[in-house]
Coordinates of C-alpha atoms and ligand atoms in Angstrom, one line a residue:
M25 CA 122.7 87.9 114.9
S26 CA 122.9 84.5 113.0
K27 CA 121.1 84.0 109.9
Q28 CA 121.6 80.1 110.2
A29 CA 120.0 80.5 113.8
V30 CA 116.9 81.6 112.4
L31 CA 116.8 79.4 109.5
D32 CA 117.3 76.2 111.9
S33 CA 114.3 77.9 114.2
L34 CA 112.0 77.8 111.3
D35 CA 113.2 74.2 110.7
A36 CA 112.3 73.2 114.4
N37 CA 108.9 74.9 114.3
R38 CA 107.6 73.6 111.3
Q39 CA 104.7 72.2 112.5
A40 CA 103.9 74.8 114.8
N41 CA 104.2 77.6 112.2
F42 CA 102.2 75.6 109.9
D43 CA 99.5 74.8 112.5
R44 CA 99.2 78.6 113.1
L45 CA 98.7 79.6 109.5
L46 CA 95.6 77.0 109.7
E47 CA 94.3 78.9 112.3
F48 CA 94.7 82.0 110.8
L49 CA 93.2 80.6 107.8
R50 CA 90.1 79.4 110.0
F51 CA 88.8 82.8 110.5
E52 CA 85.8 83.5 108.0
T53 CA 87.1 87.2 107.1
I54 CA 85.0 88.1 104.0
S55 CA 85.3 92.0 104.1
A56 CA 82.4 92.1 101.6
Q57 CA 79.8 90.4 103.7
S58 CA 78.5 92.6 107.1
Q59 CA 77.6 89.1 108.4
H60 CA 81.3 88.3 108.8
R61 CA 82.3 91.7 110.8
G62 CA 82.5 89.4 114.2
D63 CA 85.0 87.4 112.2
M64 CA 87.3 90.1 111.1
Q65 CA 87.3 91.5 114.5
A66 CA 88.3 88.0 116.1
C67 CA 91.0 87.6 113.2
A68 CA 92.5 91.1 113.8
D69 CA 92.7 90.7 117.7
W70 CA 94.2 87.3 116.8
L71 CA 97.0 88.6 115.2
V72 CA 97.5 91.4 117.8
R73 CA 97.8 88.6 120.3
L74 CA 100.4 86.9 118.2
F75 CA 102.3 89.8 118.2
T76 CA 102.0 90.6 121.6
T77 CA 102.7 87.0 123.0
A78 CA 106.1 87.3 121.4
G79 CA 106.9 90.5 123.5
V80 CA 106.2 93.1 120.7
L81 CA 103.3 94.9 119.1
A82 CA 103.3 95.1 115.7
R83 CA 106.5 97.1 115.6
A84 CA 109.7 95.6 116.6
G85 CA 113.2 96.7 116.9
N86 CA 114.3 99.7 118.9
D87 CA 117.1 101.4 117.1
D88 CA 115.7 104.3 115.5
A89 CA 118.5 104.9 113.4
R90 CA 118.3 101.6 111.6
T91 CA 116.6 100.8 108.4
T92 CA 112.9 100.4 108.7
V93 CA 110.8 97.8 106.7
L94 CA 107.0 98.1 106.4
V95 CA 105.5 94.8 105.8
Y96 CA 102.0 95.2 104.3
G97 CA 99.4 92.6 103.8
H98 CA 95.8 91.8 104.4
Y99 CA 93.9 89.5 106.6
D100 CA 90.3 89.8 104.4
V101 CA 89.6 87.4 101.7
Q102 CA 87.3 87.1 98.9
P103 CA 83.8 85.7 99.1
V104 CA 83.7 81.8 98.3
G105 CA 81.5 81.7 95.6
D106 CA 79.5 78.8 94.9
E107 CA 80.3 76.5 97.7
K108 CA 79.4 73.3 95.7
L109 CA 82.5 74.2 93.3
W110 CA 84.9 73.8 96.5
Q111 CA 86.4 70.2 97.0
S112 CA 86.6 70.9 100.7
P113 CA 85.3 73.8 103.1
P114 CA 86.6 77.2 102.2
F115 CA 87.3 78.0 105.9
E116 CA 88.3 74.5 106.7
P117 CA 92.0 74.4 105.3
T118 CA 92.8 70.9 104.1
I119 CA 96.2 69.5 102.8
R120 CA 96.1 68.0 99.2
D121 CA 98.8 67.2 97.0
G122 CA 101.5 69.3 98.5
R123 CA 98.8 72.3 98.7
I124 CA 97.1 74.1 101.5
V125 CA 93.6 74.5 99.9
A126 CA 91.4 77.4 101.7
R127 CA 90.0 80.6 100.5
G128 CA 92.9 83.1 101.5
A129 CA 95.5 80.4 101.4
A130 CA 97.5 82.5 98.8
D131 CA 95.6 85.9 98.5
D132 CA 96.8 86.9 101.6
K133 CA 97.0 85.3 104.3
G134 CA 99.3 82.5 103.7
Q135 CA 101.7 84.8 101.9
I136 CA 101.9 87.8 104.5
F137 CA 102.1 85.1 107.1
T138 CA 105.5 84.0 105.8
H139 CA 106.8 87.6 106.7
V140 CA 104.8 87.2 110.3
V141 CA 106.6 83.6 110.9
A142 CA 110.1 85.1 109.9
T143 CA 109.9 88.0 111.9
L144 CA 109.0 85.7 114.8
A145 CA 111.5 83.4 114.3
W146 CA 114.3 86.4 114.4
I147 CA 113.0 87.3 117.5
N148 CA 112.8 83.8 119.1
A149 CA 116.1 82.7 117.7
A150 CA 118.5 85.8 117.8
R151 CA 116.6 87.9 120.3
T152 CA 116.8 91.0 117.9
L153 CA 115.9 91.9 114.3
P154 CA 118.6 92.8 111.5
V155 CA 116.3 96.1 110.8
R156 CA 113.1 97.5 112.2
V157 CA 110.0 95.9 111.0
I158 CA 106.5 97.4 111.1
F159 CA 103.5 95.5 110.2
L160 CA 100.5 97.0 108.4
I161 CA 97.7 93.9 107.9
E162 CA 94.6 95.4 107.0
G163 CA 91.1 93.9 106.6
E164 CA 89.6 96.0 103.8
E165 CA 91.9 95.2 100.7
E166 CA 89.2 93.0 98.8
I167 CA 86.8 95.9 99.1
G168 CA 89.1 98.5 97.5
S169 CA 91.2 99.6 100.7
P170 CA 88.5 102.7 101.4
N171 CA 90.4 103.8 104.7
L172 CA 94.0 102.9 104.0
G173 CA 94.8 106.2 102.4
T174 CA 93.4 108.4 105.2
F175 CA 95.2 105.7 108.0
V176 CA 98.6 106.0 106.0
Q177 CA 98.4 109.8 105.9
R178 CA 97.5 110.3 109.5
H179 CA 100.0 107.9 110.7
A180 CA 102.7 108.7 108.0
D181 CA 105.3 109.5 110.9
E182 CA 105.2 106.0 112.7
L183 CA 104.7 104.2 109.3
A184 CA 108.0 105.9 108.0
C185 CA 110.4 103.4 106.3
D186 CA 113.0 102.9 103.7
Y187 CA 111.1 99.9 102.0
V188 CA 107.5 98.5 101.9
V189 CA 107.7 94.8 101.5
L190 CA 104.4 92.8 100.4
S191 CA 103.7 89.3 99.5
D192 CA 100.6 89.5 97.5
T193 CA 101.8 88.5 93.9
A194 CA 102.9 85.5 92.2
K195 CA 106.2 83.5 91.3
L196 CA 107.0 83.0 87.7
D197 CA 106.4 79.3 87.8
A198 CA 106.7 76.3 89.9
D199 CA 110.4 76.7 90.6
T200 CA 110.9 80.3 90.1
P201 CA 110.1 83.0 92.7
A202 CA 109.6 86.3 91.3
L203 CA 110.0 90.3 92.1
T204 CA 107.5 92.0 90.7
V205 CA 108.8 95.4 89.6
S206 CA 105.8 97.2 87.9
T207 CA 102.0 97.2 88.3
R208 CA 99.6 98.8 85.6
G209 CA 97.2 101.7 86.9
L210 CA 93.6 101.9 86.1
L211 CA 91.3 104.2 84.9
Y212 CA 87.4 103.5 84.7
K213 CA 84.7 105.0 82.9
Q214 CA 80.9 104.8 82.3
L215 CA 79.5 106.3 79.2
T216 CA 75.8 106.7 79.2
I217 CA 74.1 108.0 75.8
A218 CA 70.6 109.2 75.8
G219 CA 68.4 109.5 72.7
P220 CA 64.5 109.6 72.7
S221 CA 62.8 109.8 75.9
K222 CA 61.3 106.6 75.7
D223 CA 61.7 103.3 73.6
L224 CA 60.4 103.8 70.1
H225 CA 59.0 101.8 67.3
S226 CA 61.8 101.0 64.7
G227 CA 59.4 100.7 62.1
L228 CA 57.8 104.5 62.7
Y229 CA 61.2 106.2 63.6
G230 CA 64.0 103.7 62.3
G231 CA 66.2 105.8 60.0
A232 CA 65.2 109.1 61.2
V233 CA 66.3 109.1 65.0
G234 CA 69.7 108.8 66.4
N235 CA 69.8 105.3 67.9
P236 CA 71.9 105.5 71.3
L237 CA 73.1 101.6 70.9
N238 CA 74.3 102.1 67.5
T239 CA 75.9 105.5 68.5
L240 CA 77.7 103.7 71.3
A241 CA 78.9 100.8 69.5
K242 CA 80.3 103.4 67.0
I243 CA 82.2 105.2 69.8
L244 CA 83.5 102.4 71.6
A245 CA 84.7 100.6 68.1
S246 CA 86.7 104.1 67.3
L247 CA 88.6 103.6 70.4
V248 CA 91.2 101.3 69.4
D249 CA 92.3 101.0 66.0
K250 CA 93.3 98.0 63.4
K251 CA 96.6 98.0 64.8
G252 CA 95.3 97.5 68.4
R253 CA 96.3 101.1 69.2
V254 CA 94.2 103.1 71.4
T255 CA 93.3 106.3 69.1
I256 CA 92.8 108.9 72.0
P257 CA 94.8 111.7 71.4
G258 CA 97.8 112.2 73.4
F259 CA 96.9 108.3 75.1
Y260 CA 100.5 107.5 74.1
D261 CA 102.6 110.9 75.1
N262 CA 104.6 109.6 78.0
V263 CA 104.5 105.9 77.6
Q264 CA 108.4 104.7 77.0
T265 CA 108.7 101.9 74.5
P266 CA 110.6 99.1 76.1
D267 CA 114.4 99.0 75.3
V268 CA 116.4 96.4 74.0
H269 CA 117.3 94.9 77.6
Q270 CA 113.7 94.7 78.7
R271 CA 112.6 93.1 75.5
E272 CA 115.3 90.6 76.0
A273 CA 114.4 89.9 79.7
L274 CA 110.7 90.0 78.9
A275 CA 111.2 87.4 76.0
R276 CA 113.3 85.2 78.3
I277 CA 110.0 84.8 80.6
A278 CA 107.3 84.8 77.5
P279 CA 104.7 82.7 77.7
N280 CA 104.1 80.4 74.6
D281 CA 101.0 82.3 72.6
D282 CA 99.5 79.3 71.3
N283 CA 99.6 77.4 74.6
M284 CA 98.0 80.7 76.1
A285 CA 95.3 80.8 73.7
N286 CA 94.7 77.4 74.2
A287 CA 94.4 77.6 78.1
L288 CA 92.0 80.8 77.7
G289 CA 89.8 78.9 75.1
C290 CA 90.6 81.8 72.6
P291 CA 91.0 81.0 68.8
A292 CA 94.2 83.0 68.7
L293 CA 95.5 86.1 70.7
A294 CA 95.2 89.7 69.8
G295 CA 97.0 93.1 70.7
E296 CA 98.9 96.0 69.7
E297 CA 100.8 95.3 66.6
G298 CA 104.9 95.5 67.1
Y299 CA 104.8 94.1 70.6
T300 CA 104.6 90.8 72.1
T301 CA 101.7 89.2 74.6
I302 CA 104.0 89.6 77.4
E303 CA 105.1 93.2 76.4
R304 CA 101.3 93.9 75.6
I305 CA 100.1 92.9 79.4
G306 CA 103.4 94.3 81.3
V307 CA 104.4 97.3 79.8
R308 CA 102.1 98.9 77.2
P309 CA 98.8 100.3 78.2
S310 CA 95.4 98.9 76.8
L311 CA 91.6 99.8 76.7
D312 CA 88.9 97.1 77.1
V313 CA 85.0 97.5 77.1
N314 CA 84.0 95.6 80.3
G315 CA 80.1 95.7 79.6
I316 CA 77.3 97.0 77.5
I317 CA 74.0 97.8 78.7
G318 CA 71.0 98.7 76.8
G319 CA 68.0 97.8 74.3
Y320 CA 65.8 94.9 74.6
T321 CA 67.7 91.5 75.5
G322 CA 64.7 89.4 76.4
E323 CA 63.4 86.3 74.9
G324 CA 62.3 86.8 71.0
S325 CA 62.4 90.1 69.0
S326 CA 61.3 93.5 70.1
T327 CA 61.7 96.0 67.2
I328 CA 62.7 99.3 69.3
I329 CA 64.9 102.1 68.9
P330 CA 66.4 102.0 72.6
A331 CA 65.7 105.2 74.4
R332 CA 69.6 105.0 76.0
A333 CA 72.3 102.8 75.9
S334 CA 75.5 102.9 78.5
A335 CA 79.0 101.1 78.3
K336 CA 81.6 100.5 80.8
V337 CA 85.3 100.9 79.8
S338 CA 88.9 100.4 81.5
M339 CA 92.0 101.3 80.6
R340 CA 95.1 99.8 82.1
L341 CA 97.8 102.4 82.3
V342 CA 101.7 102.3 82.2
E343 CA 104.6 104.4 83.7
G344 CA 104.1 107.8 82.6
Q345 CA 100.4 108.2 81.9
Q346 CA 98.8 110.6 84.4
P347 CA 95.3 109.2 84.9
D348 CA 93.9 112.7 84.9
A349 CA 95.3 113.7 82.0
I350 CA 94.2 110.4 80.3
S351 CA 90.9 110.8 81.8
Q352 CA 90.4 114.1 80.3
A353 CA 91.5 113.0 77.1
F354 CA 89.3 110.3 77.0
D355 CA 86.3 112.5 77.7
K356 CA 87.4 115.0 75.0
A357 CA 87.6 112.1 72.4
V358 CA 84.3 110.4 73.1
A359 CA 82.6 113.7 73.2
A360 CA 84.2 114.8 69.8
A361 CA 83.0 111.1 68.5
C362 CA 79.5 111.9 69.6
P363 CA 76.6 113.4 67.2
P364 CA 74.1 116.2 68.3
S365 CA 71.4 113.7 67.8
V366 CA 72.1 112.2 71.2
R367 CA 73.0 113.3 74.6
L368 CA 76.4 111.9 76.5
S369 CA 77.6 111.7 79.8
I370 CA 80.3 110.2 81.5
E371 CA 81.5 109.1 84.8
T372 CA 84.6 107.9 86.4
S373 CA 84.9 105.5 89.0
A374 CA 88.6 104.7 89.5
A375 CA 91.7 106.3 88.6
C376 CA 95.0 105.0 89.7
E377 CA 98.3 105.5 88.2
A378 CA 101.0 102.8 87.4
Y379 CA 104.0 101.8 89.5
A380 CA 107.5 101.1 88.6
T381 CA 110.5 100.3 90.5
R382 CA 114.0 99.2 89.6
A383 CA 115.9 96.1 90.6
D384 CA 119.1 97.5 91.3
T385 CA 118.4 99.0 94.4
P386 CA 119.6 97.8 97.6
G387 CA 116.2 96.9 98.6
A388 CA 115.2 94.9 95.3
Q389 CA 118.8 93.6 95.5
A390 CA 118.2 92.3 99.1
A391 CA 114.8 90.5 98.1
L392 CA 116.6 88.9 95.0
A393 CA 119.5 87.6 97.2
A394 CA 116.8 86.3 99.9
M395 CA 114.3 84.4 97.3
A396 CA 117.5 83.0 95.4
A397 CA 118.9 81.7 98.6
A398 CA 115.5 80.2 100.0
Y399 CA 114.4 79.0 96.9
D400 CA 117.8 77.9 95.3
A401 CA 116.8 79.5 92.0
Q402 CA 117.4 82.8 90.3
P403 CA 114.2 84.9 90.7
A404 CA 112.5 86.6 88.0
L405 CA 111.5 90.1 87.4
L406 CA 107.7 90.4 86.5
Y407 CA 105.9 93.2 85.1
E408 CA 102.5 93.1 86.5
G409 CA 99.3 93.8 84.2
A410 CA 97.2 94.4 87.3
T411 CA 96.8 97.3 89.4
L412 CA 97.7 97.9 93.3
P413 CA 96.6 101.1 94.1
I414 CA 98.8 101.1 97.5
L415 CA 101.9 101.2 95.5
P416 CA 101.4 104.8 94.3
L417 CA 100.1 105.6 97.8
F418 CA 103.0 104.5 99.8
R419 CA 105.4 106.1 97.3
R420 CA 103.4 109.5 97.7
V421 CA 103.2 109.5 101.3
L422 CA 105.8 107.5 102.6
R423 CA 108.3 108.1 99.9
A424 CA 109.1 104.6 100.3
D425 CA 109.5 101.9 97.1
S426 CA 107.8 98.5 97.1
L427 CA 109.4 95.4 97.0
M428 CA 106.7 92.4 95.5
M429 CA 107.9 89.1 96.7
G430 CA 105.8 86.5 95.2
Y431 CA 105.7 82.9 96.6
C432 CA 102.6 81.5 95.2
M433 CA 101.6 80.2 92.0
R434 CA 99.8 82.2 89.5
D435 CA 97.4 80.1 89.0
C436 CA 96.5 79.3 92.6
N437 CA 92.9 80.2 92.2
A438 CA 92.8 83.6 94.0
H439 CA 89.4 84.7 94.0
S440 CA 88.2 81.3 92.6
P441 CA 87.0 78.0 94.0
N442 CA 89.9 75.8 95.8
E443 CA 92.4 78.6 96.5
F444 CA 95.6 77.1 97.4
F445 CA 99.2 77.6 98.6
H446 CA 102.1 75.0 98.2
V447 CA 103.1 73.8 101.8
S448 CA 106.4 73.8 100.0
D449 CA 105.9 77.5 99.1
F450 CA 104.9 78.6 102.5
E451 CA 108.0 77.2 104.0
A452 CA 110.5 78.6 101.1
G453 CA 108.7 81.8 101.4
C454 CA 109.2 82.1 105.5
R455 CA 112.9 81.6 104.8
A456 CA 113.0 84.1 102.0
S457 CA 111.3 86.5 104.5
A458 CA 113.8 85.9 107.1
L459 CA 116.9 86.1 105.0
F460 CA 115.6 89.2 103.5
L461 CA 115.7 91.3 106.6
A462 CA 119.4 90.2 106.7
E463 CA 120.0 91.0 103.4
L464 CA 118.9 94.3 103.6
A465 CA 120.8 95.1 106.8
D466 CA 123.9 93.8 105.0
R467 CA 123.2 96.4 102.0
V468 CA 122.3 99.4 103.9
R469 CA 124.8 99.3 106.6
Ligands
ZN528 ZN1 95.3 90.1 98.0

């Protein structure tokens, strides 16, 4: 097996690989919209055909004793939003300024396709694969992967692997590819406060009745203190403070606060005292009110005491925080803050733990080496603030660590109009994905 032959084959088939990607991008695979069911099936069939024509099913490599990699990705995409904001139609991939512009170009068709192209290049050029490769490409990621958990559990034997590899995260910046080593968890709550059985006249009853909106505002305000710390008892119990090395590593890739505030349109940034912005997002938990519903919001004024009020609250969790325990602690704290003049109910709509892995495993080292060679740049380690529920799932069911190799730009307009993926990142990503298989084989032999 020769790495160079595979890289040469990627070079020689540049145009064909690129054309195939454009074909992939033309499927209108919006999983949230039922009128696209036919497109979803057509795209899935197209992927299966691609693998079968190459002489493989979506499994390749024969020797059961060898290391196995499960490549995970998704072919479904977000709805396009306001089409008028797109400079070219979202499902007619267009090249502008070295960018492939299309819905799904980065999230995730373009990125998952680097692994498809890399694997097929190995089969073409070397007639073999350095490790066993299994592809798991789903069409329901953008709607919360409702069936993935059951599927993975049911097929755990066939999906057994040493590492999961995915490219659904971003690079650090234009020149620097990245390995994401952690993601935060998520706990989502809706609280409802009910007071009188109907809206009341605030002149006749104001000052004598518990106002659900006043009460809700007080409770919400009490959840985070002046120092930006969440006040729920036990919230930080198992949260580790980043050590010196981690803080130094984070400081090296930290954004400038003023630039970030400017870019976001905020007068200044804010967060937990004693931590930098990148630490607040990457390795510290947070609590945000996402929406408040209640009372009179129409034109002019209406002097009422609303009958009810509710709020949506999300918490981003970090390693060590158990969603169930935090959920109970949250409910208890809110109940304790709620006076007897109103009735409280709380619903939990999402609970997912954080995920963290190490950069010194053979898999992570292989991913870092492959990206360094493909990009000719030292990759960064990223601590992602968002949540990827599949990672704890893969660890729990398959007992495999996930390697998140990011090739797209952070501001690639994922979920927004004019989503893009640089042509050069697609090509470097193909090289990195191809080299990764060889690097892994070298390290686990
Ligand atoms: Zn995605």
